[in-house]
Coordinates of N, CA and C and ligand atoms in Angstrom, one line a residue:
X429 N 240.3 -6.7 278.6 CA 241.3 -6.6 277.8 C 242.7 -6.3 278.5
X430 N 243.7 -7.3 278.5 CA 244.8 -7.1 279.2 C 246.0 -6.7 278.5
X431 N 245.8 -6.6 277.2 CA 247.2 -6.3 276.2 C 247.5 -4.7 276.4
X432 N 248.8 -4.5 276.9 CA 249.2 -3.1 277.1 C 249.2 -2.6 275.7
X433 N 249.6 -2.8 274.6 CA 249.4 -2.0 273.5 C 247.9 -1.9 273.0
X434 N 247.0 -2.7 273.2 CA 245.7 -2.6 273.0 C 245.2 -1.2 273.8
X435 N 245.8 -1.2 275.1 CA 245.2 0.0 275.9 C 246.1 1.2 275.4
X436 N 247.2 1.0 275.0 CA 247.8 2.1 274.5 C 247.2 2.6 273.3
X437 N 247.0 1.8 272.3 CA 246.1 2.4 271.1 C 244.8 3.0 271.4
X438 N 244.3 2.3 272.3 CA 242.9 2.9 272.9 C 242.8 4.1 273.8
X439 N 244.3 4.7 274.1 CA 244.1 5.7 274.7 C 243.9 5.8 276.1
X440 N 244.0 4.2 276.8 CA 243.8 3.9 278.0 C 245.1 3.9 278.9
X441 N 246.0 4.0 278.2 CA 247.4 4.3 278.8 C 248.3 4.9 278.1
X442 N 248.8 5.9 278.8 CA 249.4 7.2 278.2 C 250.6 6.7 277.3
X443 N 250.9 7.5 276.2 CA 252.0 7.3 275.5 C 252.3 8.4 274.5
X444 N 253.4 8.6 274.0 CA 254.0 9.7 273.0 C 253.4 9.3 271.7
X445 N 252.4 9.7 271.3 CA 251.7 9.5 270.0 C 252.4 10.3 269.0
X446 N 252.6 9.5 268.0 CA 253.2 10.2 266.7 C 252.2 10.2 265.4
X447 N 251.4 9.1 265.6 CA 250.3 9.1 264.5 C 249.3 8.2 264.9
X448 N 248.1 8.4 264.5 CA 247.0 7.8 264.7 C 245.9 7.8 263.6
X449 N 245.5 6.7 263.3 CA 244.2 6.6 262.3 C 243.2 5.5 262.8
X450 N 242.0 5.4 262.2 CA 240.9 4.3 262.5 C 241.6 2.9 262.9
X451 N 242.6 2.6 262.3 CA 243.1 1.3 262.3 C 244.6 1.2 262.9
X452 N 245.5 2.4 263.0 CA 246.7 1.9 263.3 C 247.0 3.2 264.4
X453 N 248.1 2.8 265.2 CA 248.5 3.7 266.2 C 250.2 3.4 266.3
X454 N 250.9 4.7 266.4 CA 252.3 4.7 266.4 C 252.6 5.8 267.7
X455 N 253.5 5.3 268.1 CA 254.0 6.1 269.6 C 255.5 5.5 269.6
X456 N 256.3 6.6 270.5 CA 257.6 6.5 270.7 C 258.0 5.1 271.8
X457 N 258.8 4.3 271.5 CA 259.3 3.4 272.4 C 259.5 3.8 273.6
X458 N 259.2 3.2 274.9 CA 259.8 3.6 275.9 C 261.2 3.5 276.3
X459 N 261.6 2.5 275.5 CA 263.1 2.4 275.7 C 264.1 2.4 274.7
X460 N 264.1 3.5 274.0 CA 264.7 3.8 272.6 C 266.4 3.4 272.7
X461 N 266.4 2.6 271.3 CA 267.8 2.5 271.1 C 268.4 3.3 270.1
X462 N 267.7 4.2 269.8 CA 268.0 5.2 268.7 C 267.7 6.3 268.7
X463 N 268.0 7.8 268.3 CA 267.6 8.8 268.4 C 265.8 8.9 268.0
X464 N 265.5 8.2 267.2 CA 264.0 7.8 266.7 C 264.0 6.4 267.0
X465 N 262.9 6.0 267.7 CA 262.5 4.7 267.9 C 260.9 4.8 268.3
X466 N 260.2 4.3 267.3 CA 258.8 4.4 267.1 C 258.2 2.9 266.8
X467 N 257.1 2.8 267.7 CA 256.3 1.4 267.5 C 254.8 1.7 266.7
X468 N 254.7 1.0 265.9 CA 253.4 1.0 265.0 C 252.7 -0.4 265.3
X469 N 251.3 -0.1 265.6 CA 250.6 -1.3 266.0 C 249.4 -1.3 265.3
X470 N 248.5 -2.3 265.0 CA 247.4 -2.5 264.5 C 246.3 -2.1 265.8
X471 N 245.3 -1.4 265.7 CA 244.3 -1.3 266.9 C 243.6 -2.7 267.2
X472 N 243.3 -3.5 266.2 CA 243.0 -4.6 266.4 C 244.1 -5.7 267.0
X473 N 243.7 -6.6 267.9 CA 244.8 -7.4 268.7 C 245.2 -8.4 267.8
X474 N 246.2 -8.5 267.2 CA 247.1 -9.8 266.6 C 248.4 -10.0 267.2
X475 N 248.4 -11.0 267.9 CA 249.7 -11.3 268.7 C 251.0 -11.3 268.3
X476 N 251.2 -11.4 266.9 CA 252.8 -11.7 266.4 C 252.4 -11.6 264.9
X477 N 253.7 -11.6 264.5 CA 253.8 -11.9 262.8 C 253.3 -13.4 262.6
X478 N 253.6 -14.3 263.5 CA 253.0 -15.6 263.1 C 251.6 -15.7 263.3
X479 N 250.7 -14.7 263.7 CA 249.3 -14.9 263.5 C 248.8 -13.9 262.2
X480 N 249.7 -13.6 261.4 CA 249.0 -12.8 260.4 C 248.5 -13.9 259.4
X481 N 247.5 -13.6 258.9 CA 246.6 -14.6 257.8 C 245.8 -13.8 256.5
X482 N 245.4 -14.5 255.8 CA 244.7 -13.9 254.8 C 243.3 -13.0 255.3
X483 N 243.0 -13.3 256.6 CA 241.9 -12.5 257.2 C 242.2 -11.0 257.7
X484 N 243.4 -11.0 258.0 CA 244.0 -9.6 258.7 C 245.0 -9.1 258.2
X485 N 245.6 -9.7 257.0 CA 246.9 -9.0 256.5 C 246.7 -7.8 255.9
X486 N 245.5 -7.2 255.6 CA 245.3 -6.0 255.1 C 245.7 -4.8 256.0
X487 N 245.8 -5.1 257.4 CA 246.4 -3.9 258.4 C 247.7 -3.9 258.2
X488 N 248.5 -5.0 257.7 CA 249.8 -4.8 257.7 C 250.4 -4.1 256.3
X489 N 249.4 -4.3 255.4 CA 249.8 -3.4 254.3 C 249.5 -1.9 254.6
X490 N 248.4 -1.5 255.6 CA 248.2 -0.2 255.9 C 249.2 0.4 256.8
X491 N 249.6 -0.7 257.7 CA 250.9 -0.2 258.6 C 252.1 0.3 257.8
X492 N 252.3 -0.8 256.5 CA 253.6 -0.1 255.6 C 253.3 0.9 254.7
X493 N 252.0 1.3 254.6 CA 251.6 2.7 253.8 C 252.0 3.6 254.8
X494 N 251.6 3.6 256.3 CA 252.1 4.7 257.2 C 253.6 4.7 257.5
X495 N 254.1 3.8 257.5 CA 255.6 3.8 257.6 C 256.4 4.9 257.2
X496 N 256.5 4.9 255.9 CA 257.1 6.1 255.0 C 256.5 7.7 255.7
X497 N 255.3 7.7 255.9 CA 254.7 9.0 256.2 C 255.6 9.3 257.5
X498 N 255.6 8.4 258.6 CA 256.4 8.7 259.7 C 257.6 9.1 259.6
X499 N 258.4 8.0 258.7 CA 259.8 8.3 258.5 C 259.9 9.7 258.1
X500 N 259.4 10.1 257.0 CA 259.5 11.4 256.8 C 259.1 12.6 257.6
X501 N 258.2 12.4 258.3 CA 257.8 13.3 259.5 C 258.9 13.3 260.5
X502 N 259.6 12.4 260.6 CA 260.6 12.5 261.6 C 261.9 12.6 261.1
X503 N 261.9 13.0 259.8 CA 263.3 13.4 259.3 C 264.2 12.2 258.8
X504 N 263.9 11.0 258.6 CA 264.7 9.8 258.5 C 265.1 9.8 257.1
X505 N 265.5 10.9 256.2 CA 265.9 10.6 254.8 C 266.8 9.9 254.5
X506 N 268.0 9.8 255.7 CA 269.1 9.0 255.3 C 269.0 7.5 255.8
X507 N 267.8 7.1 256.0 CA 267.4 5.8 256.3 C 266.7 5.2 257.5
X508 N 266.4 4.1 257.5 CA 265.8 3.6 258.8 C 265.4 2.1 258.6
X509 N 265.4 1.5 259.9 CA 265.2 0.1 260.0 C 263.8 -0.3 260.4
X510 N 263.1 -1.1 259.8 CA 261.7 -1.8 260.3 C 261.9 -3.1 260.9
X511 N 261.6 -3.4 261.9 CA 261.9 -4.6 262.8 C 260.7 -5.0 263.3
X512 N 260.3 -6.5 263.2 CA 259.1 -7.0 264.1 C 259.9 -8.4 264.8
X513 N 259.8 -8.4 266.1 CA 260.4 -9.5 266.6 C 259.2 -10.4 266.9
X514 N 259.4 -11.8 266.4 CA 258.3 -12.7 266.4 C 258.9 -13.7 267.4
X515 N 258.1 -14.0 268.6 CA 258.5 -15.2 269.4 C 259.5 -15.0 270.0
X516 N 259.6 -16.0 271.0 CA 260.7 -16.0 271.9 C 262.2 -15.7 271.7
X517 N 262.7 -16.8 270.7 CA 264.1 -16.7 270.1 C 264.4 -15.1 269.7
X518 N 263.1 -14.4 269.3 CA 263.7 -13.1 268.5 C 263.4 -12.1 269.8
X519 N 263.0 -12.3 270.8 CA 263.0 -11.5 271.9 C 261.7 -10.6 272.0
X520 N 260.5 -11.1 271.5 CA 259.3 -10.5 271.5 C 258.6 -10.5 273.0
X521 N 258.6 -9.3 273.4 CA 258.3 -9.3 274.9 C 256.8 -8.6 275.0
X522 N 256.4 -8.1 273.8 CA 254.8 -7.8 273.9 C 254.0 -8.5 273.0
X523 N 252.9 -9.1 273.5 CA 252.4 -10.0 272.3 C 251.3 -9.5 271.8
X524 N 251.4 -8.2 271.0 CA 250.6 -7.6 270.2 C 251.7 -6.9 268.9
X525 N 251.2 -7.5 267.8 CA 251.9 -7.3 266.7 C 252.6 -5.8 266.6
X526 N 253.8 -5.7 266.6 CA 254.2 -4.3 266.4 C 255.5 -4.3 265.4
X527 N 255.7 -3.1 264.8 CA 256.9 -2.8 263.9 C 257.6 -1.8 264.7
X528 N 258.9 -2.2 265.0 CA 260.0 -1.1 265.5 C 260.3 0.0 264.2
X529 N 260.4 1.2 264.3 CA 260.9 2.2 263.3 C 262.1 2.7 263.8
X530 N 263.2 2.5 263.8 CA 264.5 2.9 264.2 C 265.2 3.7 263.2
X531 N 265.9 4.8 263.5 CA 266.5 5.4 262.7 C 267.2 6.7 263.5
X532 N 268.0 7.8 263.0 CA 268.4 8.7 263.4 C 269.8 8.7 263.9
X533 N 270.4 7.6 263.4 CA 271.9 7.5 263.6 C 272.2 6.1 262.5
X534 N 273.6 6.2 262.2 CA 273.9 5.0 261.3 C 273.6 3.7 262.3
X535 N 273.0 3.0 261.7 CA 272.6 1.5 262.3 C 273.7 0.3 262.0
X536 N 274.1 -0.6 263.1 CA 274.9 -1.5 262.8 C 274.2 -2.7 262.3
X537 N 274.9 -3.8 261.9 CA 274.5 -4.9 261.1 C 273.7 -5.7 262.3
X538 N 272.6 -6.3 261.6 CA 271.8 -7.1 262.7 C 272.5 -8.2 263.0
X539 N 272.1 -8.9 264.3 CA 272.5 -10.4 264.6 C 271.6 -11.1 264.0
Ligands
DGP1177 P1 259.5 -6.6 271.4 O1 258.5 -7.2 271.8 O2 260.9 -6.8 271.8 O3 259.7 -6.4 270.1 O4 259.8 -4.9 272.0 C1 258.4 -4.1 272.7 C2 258.8 -2.9 273.0 O5 257.9 -2.3 273.5 C3 260.1 -2.5 273.7 O6 261.1 -1.9 272.8 C4 259.8 -1.6 274.6 C5 258.4 -1.2 274.4 N1 257.4 -0.9 275.4 C6 256.8 -2.3 276.4 N2 256.1 -1.5 277.1 C7 255.9 -0.2 276.7 C8 255.0 0.8 277.2 O7 254.3 0.8 278.1 N3 255.0 2.2 276.6 C9 256.1 2.4 275.6 N4 256.1 3.6 274.6 N5 257.0 1.2 275.1 C10 256.7 0.2 275.6

């Protein structure tokens, strides 16, 4: 297994964990763009949004059930952004499905 987020989710590479259950792992982004910048990933390897299908989409629902819990725990009552970069033009650099949870300051309009 060479995927860095698979290794982080498995505890093989250290990370600042903020949430974990049997299917989902969330940790602080190594290069934060805001006071709160967390990545949430499935423990199973899905390369990108483009690989979500009827066989694996339940994990996406699970992730979006967890996101509000993380946001509340992080004090993001004023709002936050959830982003997934999918593919080259979007700037996806890690080919393991992940959602950025960004907040803790007033965010600007996205490009
Ligand atoms: P992107 O693929 O562009 O949606 O962003 C990937 C993010 O993953 C980027 O913000 C930096 C973060 N990242 C990459 N490698 C590591 C790592 O080893 N540890 C942590 N905590 N974050 C990482």
